[in-house]
CSV table of C-alpha atoms in Angstrom, one decimal:
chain,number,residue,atom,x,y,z
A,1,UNK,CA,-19.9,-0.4,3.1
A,2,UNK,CA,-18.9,-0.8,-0.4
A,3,UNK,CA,-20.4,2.9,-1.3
A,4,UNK,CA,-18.3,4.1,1.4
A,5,UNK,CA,-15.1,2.5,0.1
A,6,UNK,CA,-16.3,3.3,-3.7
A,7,UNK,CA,-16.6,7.1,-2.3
A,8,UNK,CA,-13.8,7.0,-0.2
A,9,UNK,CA,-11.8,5.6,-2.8
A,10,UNK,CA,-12.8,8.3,-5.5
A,11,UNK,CA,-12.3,11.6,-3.5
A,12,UNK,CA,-8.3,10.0,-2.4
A,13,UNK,CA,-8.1,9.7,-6.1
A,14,UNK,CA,-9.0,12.6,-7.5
A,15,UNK,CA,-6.8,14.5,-4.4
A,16,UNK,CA,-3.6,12.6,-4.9
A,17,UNK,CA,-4.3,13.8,-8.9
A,18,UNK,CA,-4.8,16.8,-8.1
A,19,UNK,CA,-1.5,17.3,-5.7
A,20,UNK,CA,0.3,15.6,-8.3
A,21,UNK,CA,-0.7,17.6,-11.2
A,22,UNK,CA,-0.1,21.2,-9.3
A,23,UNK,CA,2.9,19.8,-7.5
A,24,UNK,CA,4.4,19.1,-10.7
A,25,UNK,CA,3.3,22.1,-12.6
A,26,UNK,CA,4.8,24.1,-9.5
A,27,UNK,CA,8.1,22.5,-9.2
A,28,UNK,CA,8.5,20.8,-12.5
A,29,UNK,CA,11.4,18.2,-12.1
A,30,UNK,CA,12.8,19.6,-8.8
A,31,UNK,CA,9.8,17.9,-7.0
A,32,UNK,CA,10.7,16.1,-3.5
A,33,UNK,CA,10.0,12.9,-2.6
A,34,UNK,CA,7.3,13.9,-0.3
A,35,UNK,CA,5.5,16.5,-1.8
A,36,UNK,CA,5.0,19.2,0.9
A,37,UNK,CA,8.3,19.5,1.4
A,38,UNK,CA,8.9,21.1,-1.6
A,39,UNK,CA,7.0,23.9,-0.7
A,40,UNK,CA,9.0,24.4,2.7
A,41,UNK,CA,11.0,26.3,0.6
A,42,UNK,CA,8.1,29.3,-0.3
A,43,UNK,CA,7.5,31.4,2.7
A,44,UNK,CA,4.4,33.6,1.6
A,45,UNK,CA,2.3,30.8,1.2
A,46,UNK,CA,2.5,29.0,5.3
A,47,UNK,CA,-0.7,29.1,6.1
A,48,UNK,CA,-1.6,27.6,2.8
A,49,UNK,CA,1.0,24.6,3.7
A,50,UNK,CA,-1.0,24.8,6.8
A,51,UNK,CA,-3.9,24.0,5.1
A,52,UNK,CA,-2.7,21.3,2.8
A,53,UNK,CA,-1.2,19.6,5.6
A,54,UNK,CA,-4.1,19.6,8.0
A,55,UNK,CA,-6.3,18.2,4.8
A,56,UNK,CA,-3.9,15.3,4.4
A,57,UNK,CA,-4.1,14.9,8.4
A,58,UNK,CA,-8.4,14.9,7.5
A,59,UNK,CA,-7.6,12.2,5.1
A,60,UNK,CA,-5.6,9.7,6.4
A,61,UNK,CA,-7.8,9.6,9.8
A,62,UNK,CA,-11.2,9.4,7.6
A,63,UNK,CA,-9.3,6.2,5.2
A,64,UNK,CA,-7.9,4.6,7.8
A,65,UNK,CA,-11.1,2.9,9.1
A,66,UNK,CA,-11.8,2.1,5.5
A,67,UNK,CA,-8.2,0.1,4.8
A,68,UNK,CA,-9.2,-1.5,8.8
A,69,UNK,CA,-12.0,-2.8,7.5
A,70,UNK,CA,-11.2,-5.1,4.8
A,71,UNK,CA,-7.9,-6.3,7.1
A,72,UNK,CA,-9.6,-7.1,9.8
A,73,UNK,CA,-12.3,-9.1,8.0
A,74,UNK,CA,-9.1,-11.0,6.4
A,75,UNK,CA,-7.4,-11.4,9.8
A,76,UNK,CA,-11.3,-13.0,11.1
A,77,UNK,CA,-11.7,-15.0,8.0
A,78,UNK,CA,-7.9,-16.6,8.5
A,79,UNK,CA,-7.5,-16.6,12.4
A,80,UNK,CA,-10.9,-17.3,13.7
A,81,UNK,CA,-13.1,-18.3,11.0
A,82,UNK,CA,-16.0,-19.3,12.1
A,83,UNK,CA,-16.4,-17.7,15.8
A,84,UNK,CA,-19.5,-15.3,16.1
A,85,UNK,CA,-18.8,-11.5,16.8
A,86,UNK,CA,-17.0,-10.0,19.6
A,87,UNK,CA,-16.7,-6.7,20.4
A,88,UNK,CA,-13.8,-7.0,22.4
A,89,UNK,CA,-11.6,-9.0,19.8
A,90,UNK,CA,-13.2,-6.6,17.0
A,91,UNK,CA,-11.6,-3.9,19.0
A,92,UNK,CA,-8.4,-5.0,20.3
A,93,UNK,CA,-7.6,-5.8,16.9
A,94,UNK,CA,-9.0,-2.5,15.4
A,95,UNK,CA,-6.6,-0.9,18.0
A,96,UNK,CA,-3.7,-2.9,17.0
A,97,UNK,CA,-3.9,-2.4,13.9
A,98,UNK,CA,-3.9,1.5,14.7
A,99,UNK,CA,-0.9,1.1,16.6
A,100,UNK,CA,0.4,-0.4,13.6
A,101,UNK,CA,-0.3,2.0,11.1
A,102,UNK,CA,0.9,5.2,13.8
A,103,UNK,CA,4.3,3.0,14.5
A,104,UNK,CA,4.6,3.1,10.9
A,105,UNK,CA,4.1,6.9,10.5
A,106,UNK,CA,6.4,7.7,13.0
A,107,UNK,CA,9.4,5.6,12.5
A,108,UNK,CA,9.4,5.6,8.4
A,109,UNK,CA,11.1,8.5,7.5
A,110,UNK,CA,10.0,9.0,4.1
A,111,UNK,CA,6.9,8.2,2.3
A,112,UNK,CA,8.3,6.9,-1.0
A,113,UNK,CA,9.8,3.9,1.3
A,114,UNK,CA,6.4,2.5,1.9
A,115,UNK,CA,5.1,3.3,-1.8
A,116,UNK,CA,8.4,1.3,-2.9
A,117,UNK,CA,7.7,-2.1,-0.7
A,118,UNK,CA,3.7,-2.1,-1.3
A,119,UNK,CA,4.3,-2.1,-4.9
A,120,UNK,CA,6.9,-4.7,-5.0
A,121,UNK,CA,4.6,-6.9,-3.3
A,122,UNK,CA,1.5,-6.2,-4.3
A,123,UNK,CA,2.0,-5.2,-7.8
A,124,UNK,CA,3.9,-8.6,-7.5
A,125,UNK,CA,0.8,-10.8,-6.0
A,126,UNK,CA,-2.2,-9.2,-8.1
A,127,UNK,CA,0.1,-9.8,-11.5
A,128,UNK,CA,1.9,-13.0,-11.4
A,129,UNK,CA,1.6,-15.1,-8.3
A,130,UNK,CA,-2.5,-14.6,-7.9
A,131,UNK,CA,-3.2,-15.4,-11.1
A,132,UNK,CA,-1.3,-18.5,-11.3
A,133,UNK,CA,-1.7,-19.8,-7.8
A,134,UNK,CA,-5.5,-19.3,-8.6
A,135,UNK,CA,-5.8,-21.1,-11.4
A,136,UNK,CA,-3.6,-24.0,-9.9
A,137,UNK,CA,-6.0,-24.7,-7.4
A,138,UNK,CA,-9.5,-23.4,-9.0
A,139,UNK,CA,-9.1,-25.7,-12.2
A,140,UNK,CA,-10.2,-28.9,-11.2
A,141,UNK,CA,-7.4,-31.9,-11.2
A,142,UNK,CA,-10.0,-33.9,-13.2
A,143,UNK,CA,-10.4,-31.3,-16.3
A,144,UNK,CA,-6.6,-30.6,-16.5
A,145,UNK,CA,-4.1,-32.6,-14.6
A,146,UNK,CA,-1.2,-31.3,-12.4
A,147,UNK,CA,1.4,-31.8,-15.1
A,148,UNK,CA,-0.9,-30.6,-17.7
A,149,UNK,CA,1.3,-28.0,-19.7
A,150,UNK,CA,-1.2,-24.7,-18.9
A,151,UNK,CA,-0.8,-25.7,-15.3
A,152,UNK,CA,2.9,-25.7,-15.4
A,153,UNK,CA,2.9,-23.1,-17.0
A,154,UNK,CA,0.9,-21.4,-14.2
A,155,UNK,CA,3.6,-22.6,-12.1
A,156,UNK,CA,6.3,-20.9,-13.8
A,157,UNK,CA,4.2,-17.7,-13.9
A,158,UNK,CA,3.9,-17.6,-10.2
A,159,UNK,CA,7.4,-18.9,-9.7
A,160,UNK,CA,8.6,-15.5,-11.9
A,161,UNK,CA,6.6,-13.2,-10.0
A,162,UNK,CA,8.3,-14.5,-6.2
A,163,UNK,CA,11.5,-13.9,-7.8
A,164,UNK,CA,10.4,-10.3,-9.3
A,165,UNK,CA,9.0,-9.6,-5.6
A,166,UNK,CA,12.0,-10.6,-3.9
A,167,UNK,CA,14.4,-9.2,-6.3
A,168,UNK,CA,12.7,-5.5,-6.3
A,169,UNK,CA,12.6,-5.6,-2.0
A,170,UNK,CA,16.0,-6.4,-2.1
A,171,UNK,CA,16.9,-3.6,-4.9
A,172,UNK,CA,14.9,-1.4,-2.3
A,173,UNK,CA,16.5,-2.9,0.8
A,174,UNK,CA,19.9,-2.0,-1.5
A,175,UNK,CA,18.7,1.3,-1.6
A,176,UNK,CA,18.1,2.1,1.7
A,177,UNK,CA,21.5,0.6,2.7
A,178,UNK,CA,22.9,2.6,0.3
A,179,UNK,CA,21.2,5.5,1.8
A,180,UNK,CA,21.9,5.1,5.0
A,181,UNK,CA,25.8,5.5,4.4
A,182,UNK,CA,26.1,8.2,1.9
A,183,UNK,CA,23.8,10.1,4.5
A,184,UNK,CA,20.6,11.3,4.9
A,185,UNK,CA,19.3,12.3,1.2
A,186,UNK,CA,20.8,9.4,-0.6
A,187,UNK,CA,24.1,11.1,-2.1
């Protein structure tokens, strides 16, 4: 499973790089949000759009069993941690999670909304609140104490990134407000 992800992984890196580098050098700094929509505006090259957007349709069917994978292993390992395997469990919550994902697709209107509230809170969790929380409770109370000061510190450290994560969803949260009532493309 891990060559899968590693390869999995790769080839969504090296396309998003490479739409990223020639959408930019196409449209410079007129680039839309979502990036095929920028070439809505070029009629000779359709079937090429076409194209593009059936490969992205490829790619997000062939990831999403590789992003199911490591959250339905966390949902196990928090919900039912030590029951054997079930196949109807294993599914239900495979399809649930698919039903999820679509919902998601459907509803959010623009991909840069998504981008925006996984980075606040993950770039949040793997670079201030992990990090501290882990080393609170990995350190043993024995070799430092509670109120030792590398443990408060810790504290503090995981204290500043709940309020960076909560201040940039609610600057997000602003935005879409904001969005909402000077109309449909944010002006």
């Amino acid at each position: 499973m891990q060559t899968v992800a590693n390869i999995s992984v790769f080839a969504m890196f090296v396309m998003y790089l490479l739409a990223a580098v020639f959408g930019y050098l196409t449209f410079y700094d007129e680039v839309e949000s979502e990036l095929l929509y920028s070439y809505q505006k070029v009629s000779s090259a359709d079937h090429l759009i076409l194209g593009v957007r059936l490969a992205v349709v490829v790619a997000v069917i062939l990831t999403v069993p590789v992003v199911i994978f490591p959250i339905r292993t966390a949902l196990f390992q928090i919900l039912v941690p030590n029951r054997p395997f079930n196949w109807v469990r294993h599914s239900s919550v495979a399809f649930g999670l698919l039903v999820l994902v679509n919902i998601l697709v459907i509803f959010v209107p623009n991909i840069k909304d998504i981008f925006g509230v996984i980075g606040a809170t993950s770039a949040s969790n793997l670079i201030f609140i992990l990090p501290g929380m882990f080393y609170i409770r990995i350190v043993p109370e024995a070799l430092e104490p509670l109120k030792s000061r590398a443990k408060i510190q810790a504290a503090c450290f995981t204290c500043l990134g709940f309020l960076l994560m909560v201040n940039s969803i609610a600057f997000i949260i602003m935005d879409w407000v904001s969005a909402g009532t000077h109309g449909t493309d944010g002006h």
